[in-house]
XYZ file of C-alpha atoms in Angstrom:
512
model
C 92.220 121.503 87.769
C 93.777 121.098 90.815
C 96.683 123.808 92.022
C 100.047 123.097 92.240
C 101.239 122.547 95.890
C 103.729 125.046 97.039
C 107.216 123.447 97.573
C 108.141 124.746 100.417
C 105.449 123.398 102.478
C 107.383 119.223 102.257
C 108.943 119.960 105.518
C 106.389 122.098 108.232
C 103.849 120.424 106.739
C 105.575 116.723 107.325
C 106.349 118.315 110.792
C 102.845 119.095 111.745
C 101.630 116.061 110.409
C 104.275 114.291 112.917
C 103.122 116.437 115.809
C 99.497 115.322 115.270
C 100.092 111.863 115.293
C 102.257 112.065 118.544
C 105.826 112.061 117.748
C 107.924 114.037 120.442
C 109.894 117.073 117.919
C 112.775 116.441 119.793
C 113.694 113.545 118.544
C 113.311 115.003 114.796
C 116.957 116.628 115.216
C 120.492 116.069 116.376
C 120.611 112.673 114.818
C 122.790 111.044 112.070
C 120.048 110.050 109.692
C 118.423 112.406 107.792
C 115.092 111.664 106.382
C 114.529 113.273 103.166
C 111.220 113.451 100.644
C 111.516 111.966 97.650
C 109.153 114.631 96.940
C 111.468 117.505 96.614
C 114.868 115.847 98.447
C 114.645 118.243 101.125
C 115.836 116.763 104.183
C 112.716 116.603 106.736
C 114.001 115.230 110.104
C 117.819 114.458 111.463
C 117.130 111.381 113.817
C 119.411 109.539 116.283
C 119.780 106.105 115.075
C 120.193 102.868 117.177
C 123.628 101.723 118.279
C 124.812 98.297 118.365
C 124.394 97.517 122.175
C 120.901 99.839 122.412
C 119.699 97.161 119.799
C 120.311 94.146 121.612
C 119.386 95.882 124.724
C 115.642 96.274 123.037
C 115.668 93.010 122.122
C 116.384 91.618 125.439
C 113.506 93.892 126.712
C 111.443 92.712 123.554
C 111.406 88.715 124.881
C 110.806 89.690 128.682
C 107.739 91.201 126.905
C 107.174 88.155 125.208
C 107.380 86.045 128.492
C 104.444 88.007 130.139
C 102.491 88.671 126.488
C 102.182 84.994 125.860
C 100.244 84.200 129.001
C 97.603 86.715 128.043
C 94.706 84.423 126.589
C 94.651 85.259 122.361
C 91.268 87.255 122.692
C 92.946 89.440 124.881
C 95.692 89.896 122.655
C 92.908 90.366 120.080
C 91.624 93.435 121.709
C 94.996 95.550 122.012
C 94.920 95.118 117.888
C 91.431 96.625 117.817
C 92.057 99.261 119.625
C 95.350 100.046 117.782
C 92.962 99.833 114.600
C 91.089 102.524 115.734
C 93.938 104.724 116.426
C 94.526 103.996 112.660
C 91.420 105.035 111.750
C 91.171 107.943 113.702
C 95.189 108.645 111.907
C 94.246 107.609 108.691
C 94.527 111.000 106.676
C 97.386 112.315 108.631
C 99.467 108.974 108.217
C 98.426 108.657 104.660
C 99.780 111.890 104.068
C 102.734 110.991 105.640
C 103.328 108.067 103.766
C 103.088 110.406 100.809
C 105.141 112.762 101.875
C 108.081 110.766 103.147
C 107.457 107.693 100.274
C 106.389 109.620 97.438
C 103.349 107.853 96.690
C 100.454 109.625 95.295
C 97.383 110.612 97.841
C 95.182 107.301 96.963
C 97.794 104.659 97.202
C 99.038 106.383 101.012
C 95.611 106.215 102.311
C 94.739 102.832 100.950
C 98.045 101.647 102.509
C 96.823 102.892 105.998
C 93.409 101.013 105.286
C 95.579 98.092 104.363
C 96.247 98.220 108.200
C 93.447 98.802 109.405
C 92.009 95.663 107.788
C 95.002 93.580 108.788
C 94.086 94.314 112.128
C 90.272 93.433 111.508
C 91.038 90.071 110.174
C 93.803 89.547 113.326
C 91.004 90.396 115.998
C 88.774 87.822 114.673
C 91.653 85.323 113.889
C 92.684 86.012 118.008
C 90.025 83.369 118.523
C 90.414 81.223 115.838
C 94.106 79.779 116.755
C 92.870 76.385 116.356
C 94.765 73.160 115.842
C 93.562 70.034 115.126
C 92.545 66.465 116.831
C 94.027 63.121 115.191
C 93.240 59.910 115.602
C 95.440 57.433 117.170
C 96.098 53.924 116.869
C 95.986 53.618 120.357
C 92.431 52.687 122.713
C 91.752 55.165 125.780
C 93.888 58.141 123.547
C 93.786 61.297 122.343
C 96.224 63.054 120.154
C 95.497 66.830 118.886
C 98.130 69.572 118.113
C 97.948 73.244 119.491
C 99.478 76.236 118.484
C 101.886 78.556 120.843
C 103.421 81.691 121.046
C 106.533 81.570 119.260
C 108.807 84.418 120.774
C 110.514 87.727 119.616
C 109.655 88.379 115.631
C 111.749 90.883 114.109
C 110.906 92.722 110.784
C 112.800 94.236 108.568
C 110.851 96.663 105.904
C 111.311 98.365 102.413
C 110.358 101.425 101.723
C 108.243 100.926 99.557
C 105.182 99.785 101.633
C 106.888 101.796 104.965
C 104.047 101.323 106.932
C 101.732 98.059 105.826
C 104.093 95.502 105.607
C 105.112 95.998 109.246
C 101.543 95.572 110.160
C 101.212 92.124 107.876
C 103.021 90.945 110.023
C 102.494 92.513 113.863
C 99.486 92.570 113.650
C 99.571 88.777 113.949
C 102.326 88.480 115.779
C 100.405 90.171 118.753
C 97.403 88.120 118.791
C 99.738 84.998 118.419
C 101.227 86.073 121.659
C 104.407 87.556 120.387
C 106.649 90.536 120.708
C 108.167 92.675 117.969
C 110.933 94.602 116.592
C 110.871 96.541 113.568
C 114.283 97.850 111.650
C 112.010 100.192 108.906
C 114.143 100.981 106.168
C 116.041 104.167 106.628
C 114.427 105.944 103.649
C 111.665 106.103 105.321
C 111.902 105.716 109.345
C 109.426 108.890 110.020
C 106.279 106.391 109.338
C 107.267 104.048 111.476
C 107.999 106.675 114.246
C 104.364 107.780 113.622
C 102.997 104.372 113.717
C 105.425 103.171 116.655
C 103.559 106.627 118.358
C 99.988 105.312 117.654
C 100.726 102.126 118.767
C 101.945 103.160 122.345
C 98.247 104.811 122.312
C 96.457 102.024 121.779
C 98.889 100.340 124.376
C 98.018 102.758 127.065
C 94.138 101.852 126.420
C 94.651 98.878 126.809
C 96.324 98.930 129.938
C 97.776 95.452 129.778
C 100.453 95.992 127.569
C 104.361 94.586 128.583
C 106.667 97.259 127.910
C 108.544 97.167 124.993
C 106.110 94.441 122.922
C 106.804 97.016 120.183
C 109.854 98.688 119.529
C 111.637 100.156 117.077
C 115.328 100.167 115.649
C 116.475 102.912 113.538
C 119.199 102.752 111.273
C 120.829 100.909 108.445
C 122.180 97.333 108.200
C 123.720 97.375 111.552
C 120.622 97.484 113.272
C 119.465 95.006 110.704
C 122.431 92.979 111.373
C 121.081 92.948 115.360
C 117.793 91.669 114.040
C 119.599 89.376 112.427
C 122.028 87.575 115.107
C 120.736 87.910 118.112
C 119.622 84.288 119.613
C 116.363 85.649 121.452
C 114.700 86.526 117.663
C 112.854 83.550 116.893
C 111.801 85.077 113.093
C 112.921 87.101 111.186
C 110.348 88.580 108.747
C 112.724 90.751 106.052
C 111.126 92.232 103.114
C 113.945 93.654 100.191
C 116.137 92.875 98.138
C 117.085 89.036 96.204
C 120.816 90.002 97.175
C 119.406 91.050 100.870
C 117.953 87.677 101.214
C 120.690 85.771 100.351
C 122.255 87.115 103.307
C 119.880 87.329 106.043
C 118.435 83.329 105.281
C 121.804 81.599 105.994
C 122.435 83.813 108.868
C 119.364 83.340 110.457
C 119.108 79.400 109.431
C 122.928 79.268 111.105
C 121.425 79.654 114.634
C 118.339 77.098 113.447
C 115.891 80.500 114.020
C 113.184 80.868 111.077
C 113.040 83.428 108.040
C 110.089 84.736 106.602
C 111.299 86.154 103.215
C 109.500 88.756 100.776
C 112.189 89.364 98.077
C 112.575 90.088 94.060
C 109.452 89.936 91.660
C 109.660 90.106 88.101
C 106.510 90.010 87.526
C 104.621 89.182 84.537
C 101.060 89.341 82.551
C 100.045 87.981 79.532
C 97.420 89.153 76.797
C 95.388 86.395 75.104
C 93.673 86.746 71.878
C 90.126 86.297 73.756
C 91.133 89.051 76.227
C 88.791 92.319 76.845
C 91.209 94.854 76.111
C 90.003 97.727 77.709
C 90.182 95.971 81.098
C 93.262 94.806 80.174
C 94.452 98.300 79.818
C 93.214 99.127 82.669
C 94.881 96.356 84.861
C 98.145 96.890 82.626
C 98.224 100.844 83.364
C 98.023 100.551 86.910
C 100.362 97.437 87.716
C 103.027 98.671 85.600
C 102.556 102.153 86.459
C 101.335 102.484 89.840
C 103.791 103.441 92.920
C 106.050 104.713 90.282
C 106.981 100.754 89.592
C 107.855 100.788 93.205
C 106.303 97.678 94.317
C 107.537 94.260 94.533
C 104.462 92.835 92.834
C 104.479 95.801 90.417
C 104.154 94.181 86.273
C 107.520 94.246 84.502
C 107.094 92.157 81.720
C 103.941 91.933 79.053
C 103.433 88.754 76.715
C 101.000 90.115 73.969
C 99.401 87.496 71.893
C 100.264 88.481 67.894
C 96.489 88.675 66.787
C 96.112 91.450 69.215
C 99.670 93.282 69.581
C 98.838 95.983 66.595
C 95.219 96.809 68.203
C 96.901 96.939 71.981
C 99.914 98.419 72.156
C 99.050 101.590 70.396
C 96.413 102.086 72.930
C 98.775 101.160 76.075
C 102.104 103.441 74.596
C 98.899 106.430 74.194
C 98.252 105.435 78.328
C 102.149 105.809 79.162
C 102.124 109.622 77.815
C 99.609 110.966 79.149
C 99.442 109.356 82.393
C 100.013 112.494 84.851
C 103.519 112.974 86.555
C 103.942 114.769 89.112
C 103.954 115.971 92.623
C 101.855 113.178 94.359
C 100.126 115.575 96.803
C 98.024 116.809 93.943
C 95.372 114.668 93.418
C 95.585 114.569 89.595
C 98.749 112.689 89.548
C 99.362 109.265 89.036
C 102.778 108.951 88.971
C 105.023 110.285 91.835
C 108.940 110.582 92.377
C 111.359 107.850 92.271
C 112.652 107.012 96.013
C 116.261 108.529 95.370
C 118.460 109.590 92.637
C 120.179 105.770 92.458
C 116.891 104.136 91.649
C 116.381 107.130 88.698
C 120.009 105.653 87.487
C 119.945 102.247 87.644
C 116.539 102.591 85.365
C 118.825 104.639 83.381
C 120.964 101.909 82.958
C 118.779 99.020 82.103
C 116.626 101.588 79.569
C 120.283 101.720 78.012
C 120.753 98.600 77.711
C 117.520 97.289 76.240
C 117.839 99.708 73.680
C 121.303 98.716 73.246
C 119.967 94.886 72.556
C 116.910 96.234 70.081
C 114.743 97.365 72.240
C 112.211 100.110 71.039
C 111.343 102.340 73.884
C 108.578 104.907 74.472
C 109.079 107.498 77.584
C 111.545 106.747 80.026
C 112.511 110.505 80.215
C 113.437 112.497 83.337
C 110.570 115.151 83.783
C 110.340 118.163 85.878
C 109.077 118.215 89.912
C 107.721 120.508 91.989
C 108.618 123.886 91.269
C 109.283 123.155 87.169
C 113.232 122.245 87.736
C 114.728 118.827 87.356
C 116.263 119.106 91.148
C 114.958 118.240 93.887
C 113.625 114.963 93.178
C 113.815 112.339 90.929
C 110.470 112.182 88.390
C 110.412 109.843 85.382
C 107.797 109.165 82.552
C 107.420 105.394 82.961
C 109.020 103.595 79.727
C 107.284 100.905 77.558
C 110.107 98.888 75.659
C 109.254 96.730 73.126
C 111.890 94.069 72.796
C 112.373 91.052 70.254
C 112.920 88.648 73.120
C 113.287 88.119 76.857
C 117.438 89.180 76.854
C 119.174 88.907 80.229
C 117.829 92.626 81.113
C 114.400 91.851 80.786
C 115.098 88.846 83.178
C 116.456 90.794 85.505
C 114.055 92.912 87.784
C 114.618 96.709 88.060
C 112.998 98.773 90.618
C 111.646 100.996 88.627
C 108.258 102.265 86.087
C 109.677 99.809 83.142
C 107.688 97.697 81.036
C 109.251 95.430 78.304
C 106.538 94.206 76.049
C 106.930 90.851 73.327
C 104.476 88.977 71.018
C 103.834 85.921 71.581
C 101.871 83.155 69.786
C 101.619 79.908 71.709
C 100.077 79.884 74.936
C 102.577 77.331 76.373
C 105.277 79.494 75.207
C 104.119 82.903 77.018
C 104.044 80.563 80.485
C 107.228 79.523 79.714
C 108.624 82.927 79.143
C 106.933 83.961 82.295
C 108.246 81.263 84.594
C 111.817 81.786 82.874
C 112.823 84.105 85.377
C 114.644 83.963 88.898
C 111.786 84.980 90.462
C 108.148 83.909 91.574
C 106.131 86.359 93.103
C 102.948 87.548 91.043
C 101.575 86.781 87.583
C 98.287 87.246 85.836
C 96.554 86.517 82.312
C 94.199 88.688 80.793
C 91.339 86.066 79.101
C 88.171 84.769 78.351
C 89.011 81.448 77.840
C 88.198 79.128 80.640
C 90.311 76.908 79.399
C 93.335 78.790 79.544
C 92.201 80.927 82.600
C 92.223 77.212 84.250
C 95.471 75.701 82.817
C 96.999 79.405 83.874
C 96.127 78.586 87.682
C 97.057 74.777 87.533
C 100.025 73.350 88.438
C 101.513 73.477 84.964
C 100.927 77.007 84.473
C 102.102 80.198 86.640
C 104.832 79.422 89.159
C 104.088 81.987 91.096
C 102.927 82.224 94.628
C 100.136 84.709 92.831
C 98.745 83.737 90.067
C 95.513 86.331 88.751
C 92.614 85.931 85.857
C 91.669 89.651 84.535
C 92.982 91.232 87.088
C 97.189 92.682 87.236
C 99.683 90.938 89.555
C 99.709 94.124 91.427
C 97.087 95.282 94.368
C 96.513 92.086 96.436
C 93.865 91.628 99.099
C 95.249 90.830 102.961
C 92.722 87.879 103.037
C 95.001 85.840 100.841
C 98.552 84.581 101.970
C 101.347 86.960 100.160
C 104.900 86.144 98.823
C 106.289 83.695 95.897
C 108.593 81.203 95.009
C 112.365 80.514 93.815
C 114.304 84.024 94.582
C 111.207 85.490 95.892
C 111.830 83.592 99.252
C 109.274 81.483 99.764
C 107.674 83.238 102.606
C 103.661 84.101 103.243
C 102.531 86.725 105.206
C 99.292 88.209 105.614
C 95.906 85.744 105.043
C 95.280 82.564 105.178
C 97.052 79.961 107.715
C 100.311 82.942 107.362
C 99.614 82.895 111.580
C 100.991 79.580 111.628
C 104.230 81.157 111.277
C 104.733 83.246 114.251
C 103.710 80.091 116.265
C 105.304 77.047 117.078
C 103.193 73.401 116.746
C 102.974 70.918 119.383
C 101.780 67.405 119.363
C 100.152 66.193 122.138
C 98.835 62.917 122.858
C 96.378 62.150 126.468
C 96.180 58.811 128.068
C 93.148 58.613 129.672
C 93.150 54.768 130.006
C 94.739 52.664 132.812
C 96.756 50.886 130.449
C 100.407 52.100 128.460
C 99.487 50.459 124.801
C 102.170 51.120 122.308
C 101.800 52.735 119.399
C 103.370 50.408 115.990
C 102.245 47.090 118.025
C 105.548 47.788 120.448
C 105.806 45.829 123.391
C 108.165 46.833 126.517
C 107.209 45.308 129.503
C 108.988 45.255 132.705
């Protein structure tokens, strides 16, 4: 049984931890922006935040980076990430813990966000010499036409903070080895991470010995430095992870000046339970996408399709799961459920518990529960609710940030897809089977509509080999795996004469 952690310690401990992984105490005070723990709500750091003209001052230094960064041949670039992933390594429990203690997320899911990192960067070293294009053929004799891939410019990301730390390296991480610089605006709920990673960065920087000054910095603050991000003419993407209503407002800004927007927004997320499925995986995969970051995540399940012929033998088992899943103070390693960011995520679950009840709903946990130190202040812990509900009303369509989980029978496949792909949003999905049949038509193109679609395995948890994001309010964008390089580079099209002749291409003649 492990002991409970003493509350005092959120702060000196979250102070050492910032002292080991290199960030100057002095600027941990005197500032405007206090960075609290969701842990207890004590306030661990007052930090200056960026003004207006310091922002596009760092920008301005960010692309004179970017002019000497892109001339550096990709393997090059491709070793600055490796070493920076073995500062992570070296960092990994101290940031972890960090992560926990400034995010609230229990000890597993902080370190496996830094290892998240660390194999971000792995696959970016390798991919530093794999920016390959392709060679066409052409029409014309004596010619060759082939596309290559360039550096692309300033990338600016904006992150939640709910993934403080990862997310940022998604996407710098490739950045880098694609040649570019980059600004990060963390959210302010949780800027001491990326002070800490911003810190081992500069390390691996000064190893390398190469590095442009400035081809990382950081922006502190709220939406004005967000806003800098946003405007200024030398970003050439903007990578923003948040809110549907956050989108909505950085895409047309950005698309105004003809820049590009990499957007990870809303997720509704869904499952659904087949009458073949192996319920006690499916429990398993339910309980910890539903559950897991405290329903913090963007890919995290929200809505459960349970086939009729297996609702009676399921649910019992998965209400059983929701009480006596451990909540708690996530530094002990028994819990699995840590605090709510703030106080205004606890009440707008609240709210939508309310009013799913109010429309039928039958709900199981939801309750406030006590912290650290047995009181309800201090920070804002929750027993993730289960609400069964008669239908999919205009609550359960609409994603809260928070541990809820509104469960419905079902009885025709085509029906639970339809359900599922109902909503605004298109981010992650799964179905729990054993059916290859409807495992397959789940995956095809008149199944899931979501950029993730899973077999026996929960929306939640993804791998960085594979490209991340969704469709519809979700924004469309990919980051991570796959060809998600592509989009902090720009494409060329190149064609070579080598011939002594100027053929035309389309049978054109112009002679003179």
């Amino acid at each position: 049984m492990n002991a409970p952690v003493d509350i005092i310690s959120v702060r000196s401990e979250t102070l050492d931890v910032l002292a080991r992984l290199g960030v100057d105490k002095a600027v941990l005070s005197g500032g405007t922006l206090a960075a609290a723990s969701p842990i207890t709500g004590e306030t661990l750091a007052e930090i200056a935040e960026t003004t207006s003209d310091a922002a596009h001052d760092a920008i301005d230094r960010a692309h004179d980076a970017f002019l000497a960064w892109r001339k550096v041949p990709a393997p090059r670039r491709g070793e600055l990430i490796r070493l920076f992933g073995e500062e992570l390594r070296v960092a990994k429990a101290d940031l972890g813990r960090l992560v926990t203690l400034e995010a609230g997320k229990i000890v597993s899911e902080g370190l496996g966000e830094v290892q998240e990192m660390i194999d971000i960067c792995d696959y970016a070293v390798g991919l530093s010499r794999q920016l390959f294009g392709l060679t066409i053929a052409t029409e014309r004799p004596d010619h060759r036409m082939m596309e290559t891939w360039h550096p692309l410019g300033v990338v600016g990301v904006i992150s939640a903070f709910n993934f403080p730390v990862a997310v940022w390296c998604w996407n710098a991480a490739l950045a880098i080895v694609c040649g570019d610089a980059v600004v990060w605006k963390p959210s302010e709920k949780t800027p001491l991470t990326a002070m800490a990673v911003q810190a081992l960065f500069e390390r691996a920087a000064a190893k390398f010995g190469e590095t442009p000054a400035d081809l990382s910095t950081l922006l502190i603050g709220g939406r004005a430095a967000g806003e800098a991000l946003v405007d200024h003419p030398k970003v050439a993407l903007v990578s923003a992870t948040g809110s549907t209503a956050m989108g909505r407002t950085v895409g047309p800004r950005v698309a105004q000046r003809f820049a590009r927007a990499l957007l990870e927004l809303g997720g509704n997320n869904a499952a659904i339970v087949t009458p073949s499925a192996d319920l006690d995986l499916t429990l398993r995969g339910v309980a910890f996408a539903a559950m897991g970051t405290a329903g913090q995540r963007c890919t995290t399940l929200r809505r459960l399709f349970v086939h009729e012929s297996v609702y009676d033998a399921f649910l019992p088992r998965l209400i059983a799961a929701y009480a006596s899943v451990k909540v708690g103070d996530p530094r002990e390693g028994s819990t699995l459920v840590g605090p709510l960011i703030d106080e205004t995520a606890l009440g707008q679950m609240q709210a939508a518990l309310a009013k799913a009840r109010a429309d039928g709903g039958i709900l199981h946990g939801g309750e406030r529960v006590n912290g650290p130190g047995g009181g309800q202040s201090g920070g804002a812990y929750v027993r993730p609710a289960l609400v069964e509900v008669p239908a999919q009303t205009a609550i359960v369509e609409r994603e809260t940030f928070a541990p809820i989980l509104y469960v419905m029978k079902y009885v025709e496949l085509d029906e639970a897809i339809a359900l599922q792909n109902a909503v605004a949003q298109g981010l992650s999905s799964s179905i729990f089977t054993n059916d290859m049949r409807e495992a397959e038509l789940f995956v095809s193109s008149t199944g899931s509509d979501c950029g993730i679609a899973n077999v026996n395995i929960g929306p939640s948890g993804a791998e960085i080999g594979g490209a991340f994001g969704g469709e519809k309010e979700t924004g469309g964008g990919r980051e991570s795996g796959s060809d998600s390089w592509r989009a902090y580079m720009r494409r060329a099209t190149n064609t070579v004469n080598y011939g002594k002749t100027l053929p035309l291409a389309q049978g054109v003649t112009f002679d003179v």
